[in-house]
Amino acid sequence: MENEETNVQSVPAENGGADVTPAAADSAVFQIKNIGKSFGDHVVLKDISFTVNRGDVISVIGPSGSGKSTMLRCINMLEDLTSGSILYHGKDVTDKSVKLTNYRAKVGMVFQSFNLFNNMTALQNCVKPQTVVLKRSKAEAKKIAEEYLNKVGMGAFINAKPSQLSGGQKQRVAIARTLSMNPEAILFDEPTSALDPEMVGEVLEVMRALAKSGLTMIVVTHEMGFARDVSDRVIFMDGGVIVEEGTPEEIFGAPKVQRTKDFLARVL
């Protein structure tokens, strides 16, 4: 069970500096340029580059330990890059002048371990980030939180605390919390991996609806059906690099690289 100290995304720490304001409507949302990440001598990411356009749903697949989750944490600036840059609407968010609080409000993240405040109700979990980060009034934040809790099918549980909820219900609250911030994009870090099999479907159903709504999404997932049916593009990672990238038809139907073929042969 997560506690307040680990809940980095829900209430990001304030820091000074420039805001990150979206540029022209037709610009790429993200340009990931040659990013690398090492922990000491251990290289986790090597020369990762790809572009995410408005409304894209990109699934990132690959074996455990391939760097997928670390890449998402780098995009959300929860990890400092060792090399490379991340452009959000053309602005480099690795620049020290960027106000990360505002950036993370626009680029939400849903974690595999939910990261809810255990001492707060579902409603309070969705209200708190709005009042702290977006400076909304409690009344406005409550109205928005209730709207999104209803949207993900959790309207009947607004007064329940995390200990009273199933894993699938907790994850739906976490998604509602992120949606309450009105983000432009959401990063999903294996959102179903901590769930019992019977609870996976209810979370994937919410994510499928979000994809249809046009939300920009990068999804690290082991759910191959979701990746194949919902994604605009699929990225296969292994050993800290992008081995292959393409449409679902290309990756699942006619992969070009033997490593991709081997992986899919094991998981499909």
Coordinates of C-alpha atoms in Angstrom, one line a residue:
M1 CA 0.0 0.0 0.0
E2 CA 1.4 3.4 -1.0
N3 CA 1.5 6.3 1.4
E4 CA 1.6 10.1 1.0
E5 CA 5.3 10.2 0.7
T6 CA 5.3 8.1 -2.5
N7 CA 2.5 9.9 -4.1
V8 CA 4.7 12.1 -6.2
Q9 CA 2.3 12.7 -9.1
S10 CA -0.8 13.6 -7.2
V11 CA 0.6 16.7 -5.6
P12 CA 3.9 17.7 -7.3
A13 CA 6.2 19.9 -5.4
E14 CA 6.3 23.6 -6.4
N15 CA 9.3 24.9 -8.2
G16 CA 9.9 28.3 -9.7
G17 CA 10.6 29.1 -13.4
A18 CA 8.8 29.4 -16.7
D19 CA 5.5 27.9 -17.5
V20 CA 5.1 25.4 -20.4
T21 CA 2.3 26.7 -22.7
P22 CA 1.2 24.6 -25.7
A23 CA 2.2 26.1 -29.0
A24 CA 0.4 25.8 -32.3
A25 CA -2.5 23.3 -32.4
D26 CA -0.9 21.2 -35.1
S27 CA 2.5 20.8 -33.3
A28 CA 3.6 17.5 -31.9
V29 CA 2.7 17.1 -28.2
F30 CA 6.0 15.3 -27.4
Q31 CA 9.3 15.0 -29.2
I32 CA 11.5 12.5 -27.4
K33 CA 15.0 13.1 -28.6
N34 CA 17.9 10.7 -28.0
I35 CA 17.2 10.3 -24.3
G36 CA 19.4 8.2 -22.1
K37 CA 19.2 7.2 -18.5
S38 CA 21.9 5.5 -16.3
F39 CA 21.9 4.7 -12.6
G40 CA 25.6 4.7 -11.9
D41 CA 27.2 2.3 -14.3
H42 CA 23.9 0.6 -15.1
V43 CA 22.5 1.9 -18.4
V44 CA 18.7 1.7 -18.5
L45 CA 17.9 3.7 -21.6
K46 CA 20.0 4.3 -24.7
D47 CA 19.2 6.8 -27.4
I48 CA 15.4 6.7 -27.2
S49 CA 13.6 8.8 -29.8
F50 CA 10.0 9.1 -31.0
T51 CA 7.3 11.7 -31.6
V52 CA 3.8 11.8 -30.1
N53 CA 1.1 13.8 -31.9
R54 CA -2.1 15.1 -30.6
G55 CA -4.6 12.3 -30.0
D56 CA -2.1 9.5 -30.5
V57 CA -2.5 6.4 -28.4
I58 CA 1.0 4.8 -28.2
S59 CA 1.5 1.4 -26.5
V60 CA 4.9 0.5 -25.3
I61 CA 5.5 -3.3 -25.0
G62 CA 8.5 -5.4 -24.1
P63 CA 9.9 -7.8 -21.5
S64 CA 10.3 -6.7 -17.9
G65 CA 13.4 -4.8 -17.3
S66 CA 13.6 -3.3 -20.8
G67 CA 13.3 0.3 -19.5
K68 CA 9.7 1.0 -20.3
S69 CA 8.6 2.4 -16.9
T70 CA 11.9 4.4 -16.6
M71 CA 11.2 6.0 -19.9
L72 CA 7.7 7.1 -18.8
R73 CA 9.2 8.5 -15.5
C74 CA 11.7 10.4 -17.6
I75 CA 9.0 11.9 -19.9
N76 CA 7.1 13.0 -16.7
M77 CA 10.4 14.4 -15.3
L78 CA 10.2 12.1 -12.2
E79 CA 13.7 11.0 -13.3
D80 CA 16.4 13.3 -14.5
L81 CA 17.8 12.4 -17.9
T82 CA 21.4 11.4 -18.3
S83 CA 21.3 12.6 -21.9
G84 CA 18.9 13.8 -24.6
S85 CA 15.9 16.1 -24.3
I86 CA 12.1 16.0 -24.1
L87 CA 10.2 18.7 -26.0
Y88 CA 6.6 19.4 -25.0
H89 CA 5.0 21.5 -27.8
G90 CA 8.5 22.4 -28.8
K91 CA 9.8 23.5 -25.4
D92 CA 12.5 21.5 -23.6
V93 CA 11.1 20.5 -20.3
T94 CA 14.5 19.4 -19.1
D95 CA 15.4 23.1 -18.9
K96 CA 15.8 24.2 -15.3
S97 CA 13.6 27.2 -16.0
V98 CA 10.5 25.1 -16.6
K99 CA 7.9 25.0 -13.9
L100 CA 7.4 21.2 -13.5
T101 CA 4.3 21.6 -11.4
N102 CA 2.4 23.1 -14.4
Y103 CA 4.0 20.6 -16.8
R104 CA 2.8 17.6 -14.7
A105 CA -0.7 19.1 -14.4
K106 CA -0.8 19.0 -18.3
V107 CA 0.9 15.6 -18.5
G108 CA -0.8 13.3 -16.0
M109 CA 0.6 9.9 -14.9
V110 CA -1.3 6.8 -13.7
F111 CA 0.9 4.3 -11.8
Q112 CA 0.6 0.6 -11.4
S113 CA 0.5 0.9 -7.6
F114 CA -2.4 3.5 -7.6
N115 CA -0.5 6.0 -5.3
L116 CA -3.7 7.1 -3.5
F117 CA -3.7 8.9 -0.2
N118 CA -4.8 6.1 2.2
N119 CA -6.2 8.6 4.8
M120 CA -8.5 10.3 2.2
T121 CA -11.7 9.2 0.5
A122 CA -11.9 8.7 -3.2
L123 CA -13.5 12.1 -3.6
Q124 CA -10.8 13.8 -1.4
N125 CA -8.1 12.1 -3.5
C126 CA -9.5 13.7 -6.6
V127 CA -10.0 17.1 -5.0
K128 CA -6.7 17.6 -3.3
P129 CA -4.4 17.9 -6.4
Q130 CA -6.9 20.4 -8.0
T131 CA -6.9 22.7 -5.0
V132 CA -3.1 22.5 -4.4
V133 CA -1.8 22.6 -8.0
L134 CA -4.5 24.3 -10.0
K135 CA -5.7 26.5 -7.1
R136 CA -9.3 25.7 -7.8
S137 CA -11.9 26.3 -5.0
K138 CA -13.0 23.3 -3.1
A139 CA -16.5 23.6 -4.5
E140 CA -15.3 23.7 -8.1
A141 CA -12.8 20.9 -7.4
K142 CA -15.5 18.8 -5.8
K143 CA -17.9 19.2 -8.8
I144 CA -15.1 18.2 -11.2
A145 CA -14.0 15.3 -9.1
E146 CA -17.6 13.9 -8.9
E147 CA -18.0 14.3 -12.6
Y148 CA -14.9 12.2 -13.4
L149 CA -15.6 9.6 -10.6
N150 CA -19.0 9.1 -12.2
K151 CA -17.4 8.9 -15.6
V152 CA -15.1 6.0 -14.5
G153 CA -18.0 4.2 -12.7
M154 CA -16.9 5.2 -9.2
G155 CA -19.7 7.6 -8.3
A156 CA -21.2 5.2 -5.7
F157 CA -17.8 5.0 -3.9
I158 CA -16.9 8.7 -3.4
N159 CA -16.8 8.4 0.4
A160 CA -14.9 5.2 0.4
K161 CA -11.2 5.1 1.4
P162 CA -8.6 3.0 -0.5
S163 CA -8.7 0.2 2.1
Q164 CA -12.4 -0.3 1.3
L165 CA -11.8 -0.6 -2.5
S166 CA -10.7 -3.4 -4.8
G167 CA -7.6 -2.9 -6.9
G168 CA -9.6 -2.2 -10.0
Q169 CA -11.7 0.4 -8.1
K170 CA -8.5 2.0 -6.8
Q171 CA -7.1 2.3 -10.2
R172 CA -10.3 3.8 -11.6
V173 CA -10.1 6.4 -8.8
A174 CA -6.5 7.1 -9.8
I175 CA -7.6 7.7 -13.4
A176 CA -10.4 10.0 -12.2
R177 CA -7.9 11.9 -10.1
T178 CA -5.7 12.4 -13.2
L179 CA -8.6 13.4 -15.4
S180 CA -9.8 15.9 -12.8
M181 CA -6.6 17.9 -13.6
N182 CA -7.8 18.2 -17.3
P183 CA -4.5 17.0 -18.7
E184 CA -3.6 17.1 -22.3
A185 CA -1.9 13.8 -22.2
I186 CA -1.8 10.8 -19.7
L187 CA 1.1 8.4 -19.2
F188 CA 0.0 5.0 -18.0
D189 CA 2.6 2.9 -16.3
E190 CA 1.4 -0.7 -16.5
P191 CA -2.0 0.3 -15.0
T192 CA -3.3 -3.3 -14.8
S193 CA -0.2 -5.2 -13.7
A194 CA -1.1 -5.0 -10.0
L195 CA -4.6 -6.2 -10.5
D196 CA -6.2 -9.6 -10.2
P197 CA -7.2 -10.9 -13.6
E198 CA -10.9 -10.4 -13.1
M199 CA -10.3 -6.7 -12.4
V200 CA -8.2 -5.9 -15.5
G201 CA -11.2 -5.6 -17.8
E202 CA -12.9 -2.8 -15.9
V203 CA -9.7 -0.6 -16.1
L204 CA -9.1 -1.4 -19.7
E205 CA -12.7 -0.5 -20.5
V206 CA -12.1 3.0 -19.0
M207 CA -8.9 3.3 -21.0
R208 CA -10.5 2.3 -24.2
A209 CA -13.2 5.0 -23.7
L210 CA -10.4 7.6 -23.1
A211 CA -8.7 6.6 -26.3
K212 CA -11.9 7.0 -28.2
S213 CA -12.4 10.5 -26.7
G214 CA -9.1 11.7 -28.4
L215 CA -7.0 11.9 -25.3
T216 CA -3.2 11.7 -26.0
M217 CA -1.9 8.5 -24.3
I218 CA 1.3 6.7 -23.9
V219 CA 0.6 3.3 -22.3
V220 CA 3.2 0.9 -21.0
T221 CA 1.4 -2.4 -21.0
H222 CA 1.5 -6.2 -21.0
E223 CA -2.0 -6.3 -22.3
M224 CA -1.4 -7.2 -26.0
G225 CA -5.1 -7.1 -26.9
F226 CA -5.3 -3.5 -25.8
A227 CA -2.1 -2.6 -27.7
R228 CA -3.3 -4.3 -30.8
D229 CA -6.9 -3.0 -30.8
V230 CA -6.6 0.5 -29.4
S231 CA -3.1 1.9 -30.3
D232 CA -2.2 4.1 -33.2
R233 CA 1.4 3.0 -32.9
V234 CA 3.2 0.3 -30.9
I235 CA 6.8 0.6 -29.6
F236 CA 8.6 -2.6 -28.8
M237 CA 11.5 -2.1 -26.3
D238 CA 14.2 -4.4 -25.1
G239 CA 17.5 -3.8 -23.4
G240 CA 16.9 -0.1 -23.0
V241 CA 16.4 0.6 -26.7
I242 CA 13.5 0.8 -29.2
V243 CA 13.9 -2.3 -31.2
E244 CA 10.9 -1.7 -33.5
E245 CA 8.1 0.8 -33.9
G246 CA 5.0 0.7 -36.2
T247 CA 1.3 0.4 -36.5
P248 CA -0.4 -2.5 -34.6
E249 CA -0.8 -4.3 -37.9
E250 CA 2.9 -4.0 -38.6
I251 CA 4.1 -5.0 -35.2
F252 CA 1.7 -7.8 -34.5
G253 CA 1.1 -8.9 -38.1
A254 CA 4.5 -8.5 -39.8
P255 CA 7.3 -7.7 -37.3
K256 CA 10.5 -7.0 -39.1
V257 CA 13.0 -7.7 -36.3
Q258 CA 13.6 -11.3 -35.0
R259 CA 13.7 -10.1 -31.4
T260 CA 10.2 -8.7 -31.8
K261 CA 9.0 -12.0 -33.4
D262 CA 10.5 -14.0 -30.5
F263 CA 8.9 -11.8 -27.9
L264 CA 5.4 -11.9 -29.5
A265 CA 5.7 -15.7 -30.0
R266 CA 6.0 -16.0 -26.2
V267 CA 3.2 -13.6 -25.2
L268 CA 0.5 -14.2 -27.8

